[in-house]
XYZ file of C-alpha atoms in Angstrom:
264
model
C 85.716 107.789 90.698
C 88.847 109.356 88.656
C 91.883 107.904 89.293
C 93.317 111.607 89.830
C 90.956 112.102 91.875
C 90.848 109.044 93.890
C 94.820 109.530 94.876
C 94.185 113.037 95.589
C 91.496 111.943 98.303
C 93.549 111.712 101.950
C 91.163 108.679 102.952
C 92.982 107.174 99.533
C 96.253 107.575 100.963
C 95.163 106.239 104.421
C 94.256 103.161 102.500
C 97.229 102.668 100.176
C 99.384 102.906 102.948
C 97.772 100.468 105.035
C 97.446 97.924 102.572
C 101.426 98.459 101.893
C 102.053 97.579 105.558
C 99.558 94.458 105.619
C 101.285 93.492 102.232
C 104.697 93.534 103.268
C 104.027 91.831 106.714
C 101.660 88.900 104.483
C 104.833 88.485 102.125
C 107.142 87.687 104.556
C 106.341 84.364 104.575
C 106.833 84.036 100.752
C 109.596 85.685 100.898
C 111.234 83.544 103.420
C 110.018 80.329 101.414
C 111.558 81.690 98.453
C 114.920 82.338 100.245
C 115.231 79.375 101.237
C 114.073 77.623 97.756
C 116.740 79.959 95.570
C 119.634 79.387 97.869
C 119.315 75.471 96.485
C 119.933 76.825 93.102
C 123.944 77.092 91.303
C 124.869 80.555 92.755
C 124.528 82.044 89.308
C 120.809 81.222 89.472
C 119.646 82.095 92.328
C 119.050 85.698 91.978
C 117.209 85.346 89.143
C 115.248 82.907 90.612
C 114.473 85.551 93.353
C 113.478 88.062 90.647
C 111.493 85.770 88.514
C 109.645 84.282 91.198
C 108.820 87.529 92.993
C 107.493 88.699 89.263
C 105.032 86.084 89.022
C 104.096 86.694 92.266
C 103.027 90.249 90.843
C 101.383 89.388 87.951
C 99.326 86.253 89.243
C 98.122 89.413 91.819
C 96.879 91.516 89.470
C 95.010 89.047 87.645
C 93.856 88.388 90.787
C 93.164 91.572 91.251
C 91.389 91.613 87.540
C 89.399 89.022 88.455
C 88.079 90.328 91.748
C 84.549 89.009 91.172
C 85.313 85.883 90.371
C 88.104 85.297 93.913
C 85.408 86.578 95.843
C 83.447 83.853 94.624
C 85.963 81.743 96.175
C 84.326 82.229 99.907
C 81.081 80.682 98.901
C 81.047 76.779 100.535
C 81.605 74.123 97.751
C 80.401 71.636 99.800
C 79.640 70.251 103.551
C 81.076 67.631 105.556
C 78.088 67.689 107.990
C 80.162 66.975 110.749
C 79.803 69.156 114.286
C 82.858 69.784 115.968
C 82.743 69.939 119.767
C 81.492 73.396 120.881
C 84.173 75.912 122.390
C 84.188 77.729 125.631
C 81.320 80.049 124.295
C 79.314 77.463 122.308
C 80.738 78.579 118.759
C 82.246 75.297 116.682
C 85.724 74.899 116.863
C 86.269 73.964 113.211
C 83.759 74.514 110.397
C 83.220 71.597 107.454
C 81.732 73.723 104.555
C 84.665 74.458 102.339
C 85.268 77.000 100.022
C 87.062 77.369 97.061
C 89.480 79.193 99.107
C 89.816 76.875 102.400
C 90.893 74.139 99.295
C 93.894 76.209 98.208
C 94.820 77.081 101.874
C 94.580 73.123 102.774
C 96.680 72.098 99.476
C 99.210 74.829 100.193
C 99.687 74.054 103.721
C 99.698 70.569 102.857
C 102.906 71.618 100.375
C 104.534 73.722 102.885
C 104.591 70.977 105.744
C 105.807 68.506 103.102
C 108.556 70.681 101.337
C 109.409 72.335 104.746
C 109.885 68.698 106.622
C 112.231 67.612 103.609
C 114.527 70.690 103.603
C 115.079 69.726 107.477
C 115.600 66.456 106.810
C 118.508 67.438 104.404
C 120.129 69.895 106.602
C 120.061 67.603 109.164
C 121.610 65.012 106.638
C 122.891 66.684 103.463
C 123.751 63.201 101.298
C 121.883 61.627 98.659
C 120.835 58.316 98.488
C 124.865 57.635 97.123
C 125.875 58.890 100.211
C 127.845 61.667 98.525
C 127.314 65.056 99.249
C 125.088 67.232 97.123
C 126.565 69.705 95.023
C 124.751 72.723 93.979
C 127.149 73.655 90.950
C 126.753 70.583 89.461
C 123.650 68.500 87.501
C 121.336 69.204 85.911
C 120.666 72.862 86.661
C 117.987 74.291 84.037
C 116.014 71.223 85.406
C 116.485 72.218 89.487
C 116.220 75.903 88.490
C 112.453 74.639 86.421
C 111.128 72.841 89.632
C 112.185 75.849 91.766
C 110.238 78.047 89.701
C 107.129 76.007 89.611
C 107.153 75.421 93.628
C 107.500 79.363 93.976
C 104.853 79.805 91.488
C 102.308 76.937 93.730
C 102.529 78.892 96.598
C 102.573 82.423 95.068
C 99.311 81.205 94.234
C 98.286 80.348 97.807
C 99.832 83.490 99.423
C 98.106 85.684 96.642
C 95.079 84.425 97.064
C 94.981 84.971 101.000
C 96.613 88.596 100.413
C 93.956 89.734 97.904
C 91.164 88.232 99.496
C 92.225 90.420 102.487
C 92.988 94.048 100.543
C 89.522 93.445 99.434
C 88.436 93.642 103.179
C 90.373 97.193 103.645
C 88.905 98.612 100.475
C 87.180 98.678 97.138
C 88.893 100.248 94.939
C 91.240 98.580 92.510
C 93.679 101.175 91.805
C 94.855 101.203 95.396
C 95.196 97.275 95.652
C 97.122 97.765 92.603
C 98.989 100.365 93.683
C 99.938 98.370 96.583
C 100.893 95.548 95.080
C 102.964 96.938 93.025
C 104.581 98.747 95.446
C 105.301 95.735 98.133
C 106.526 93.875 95.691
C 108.879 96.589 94.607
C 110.092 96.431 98.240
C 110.469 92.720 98.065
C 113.175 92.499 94.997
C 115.340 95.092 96.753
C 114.757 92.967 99.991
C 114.975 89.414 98.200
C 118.858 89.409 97.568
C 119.980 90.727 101.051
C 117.508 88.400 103.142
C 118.589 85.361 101.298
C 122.173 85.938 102.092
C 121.733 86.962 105.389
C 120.104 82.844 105.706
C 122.882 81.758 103.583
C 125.362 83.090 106.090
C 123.521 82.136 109.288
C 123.433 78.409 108.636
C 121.309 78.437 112.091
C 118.781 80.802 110.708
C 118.054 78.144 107.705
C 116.501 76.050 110.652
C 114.468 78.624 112.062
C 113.002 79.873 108.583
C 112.339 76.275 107.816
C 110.499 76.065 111.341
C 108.758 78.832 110.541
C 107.462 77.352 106.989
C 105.953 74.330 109.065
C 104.550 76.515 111.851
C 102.914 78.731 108.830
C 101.860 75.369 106.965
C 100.103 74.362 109.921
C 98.190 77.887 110.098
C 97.282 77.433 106.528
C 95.771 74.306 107.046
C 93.860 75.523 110.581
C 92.729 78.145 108.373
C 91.274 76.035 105.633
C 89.284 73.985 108.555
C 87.294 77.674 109.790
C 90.205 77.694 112.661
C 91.437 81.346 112.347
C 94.660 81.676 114.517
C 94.997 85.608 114.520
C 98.377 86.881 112.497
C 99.744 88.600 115.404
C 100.641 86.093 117.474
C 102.428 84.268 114.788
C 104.385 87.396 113.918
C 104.989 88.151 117.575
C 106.400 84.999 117.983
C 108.264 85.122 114.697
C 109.576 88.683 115.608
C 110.725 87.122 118.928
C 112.412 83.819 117.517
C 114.258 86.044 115.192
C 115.559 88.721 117.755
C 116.736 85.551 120.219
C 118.792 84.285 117.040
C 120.250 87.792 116.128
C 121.283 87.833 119.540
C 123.016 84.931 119.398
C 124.740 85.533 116.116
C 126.086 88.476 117.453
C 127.438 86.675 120.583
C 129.087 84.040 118.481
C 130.199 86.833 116.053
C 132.333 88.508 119.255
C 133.495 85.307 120.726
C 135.100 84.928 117.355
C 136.598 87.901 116.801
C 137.834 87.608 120.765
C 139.525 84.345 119.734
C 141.292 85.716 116.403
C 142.720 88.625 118.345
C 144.239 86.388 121.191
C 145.405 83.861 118.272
């Protein structure tokens, strides 16, 4: 089909703006991780962190997206466990043990996210270095920190991409529109990027909830690779939920401080 013609067709449209939605909500999570990964950085790098990583993140999707045969190819099983996991309520298996290409990069990547998440608590909870003085982001060696930043964004770009495409291709064929989309959401994450990560910055609390959610997504990754689907909306529900119980809460502590500077 044209490409006039295909964006002149309403069903098109329909489409495009569907996959926008499902993109945006799908790079939450990346855009979270990368938040929380940039705000590590000297302050002069972490926006351009933000922008580089976010970047990649659209160019390793449309080679992705380029490639479409070949990351389809990436559901066949690789190989079989030949183990049975107990039967659910209804019979069905409760994990399955012929993994894919792509149940490999979901395992790995949860694997990462559980192990990066679990150390960024364990430094907020005690921010010294093995010296037992306190880490300072303005100082070292920063083309170094700002290098291993780039290549953990880039490792689970790579996972998140290859979960995102895989599921545009379920909403439709044609590669314009995925494009399109992509192109688009990812627009909407560098104007969202800077604002998000200082909103975290600011809310020290909020670091500990994003990192929570990075181990409760980690842990979905991982069910995932294992045949265990655990449907999106009930993560985002609860995510949605978290977030609204913290915003609540910042504004609370927010007036009680203002209340205590006017009586001062």
């Amino acid at each position: 089909m044209d490409i006039l013609a295909l964006f002149l067709d309403p069903a098109a449209w329909a489409a495009l703006l569907t996959l926008i939605v499902l993109e945006v909500v799908l790079g939450i999570d990346n855009l979270v991780f990368i938040a929380i990964l940039s705000n590590k950085l000297p302050v002069e790098q972490q926006a351009k962190a933000r922008r580089v990583g976010l970047i990649l993140a659209l160019v390793m999707r449309i080679c992705l997206l380029l490639l479409i045969g070949w990351l389809v190819t990436l559901q066949t099983p690789l190989f079989d466990l030949g183990i049975s996991g107990e039967p659910g309520p209804y019979g069905e298996p409760t994990f399955e043990t012929a993994f894919s290409g792509r149940d490999l990069i979901l395992l790995v990547g949860g694997l990462f996210l559980l192990w990066k998440a679990t150390k960024e608590i364990h430094h907020n909870m005690d921010p010294h270095d093995d010296s037992g003085e306190m880490l300072d982001r303005n100082k070292g060696p920063a083309q170094l920190a700002f290098s291993a930043a780039i290549a953990q964004i880039i490792a689970l770009d790579l996972v998140f991409s290859v979960d995102s495409i895989l599921t545009a291709v379920g909403m439709t064929n044609e590669i314009p529109i995925m494009v399109t989309a992509v192109v688009i959401t990812v627009g909407i994450m560098l104007v969202a990027a800077n604002p998000l990560a200082e909103f975290i910055e600011h809310n020290p609390t909020l670091v500990m909830l994003a990192l929570a959610f990075l181990v409760m997504i980690g842990l979905v990754l991982i069910a995932d690779g294992f045949g265990f689907h655990v449907p999106k909306g009930y993560i985002y529900a609860a995510m949605g939920f978290s977030v609204s119980v913290e915003i609540l809460n910042i504004v609370k502590r927010g007036r009680r401080a203002r209340r205590a500077k006017g009586a001062a």
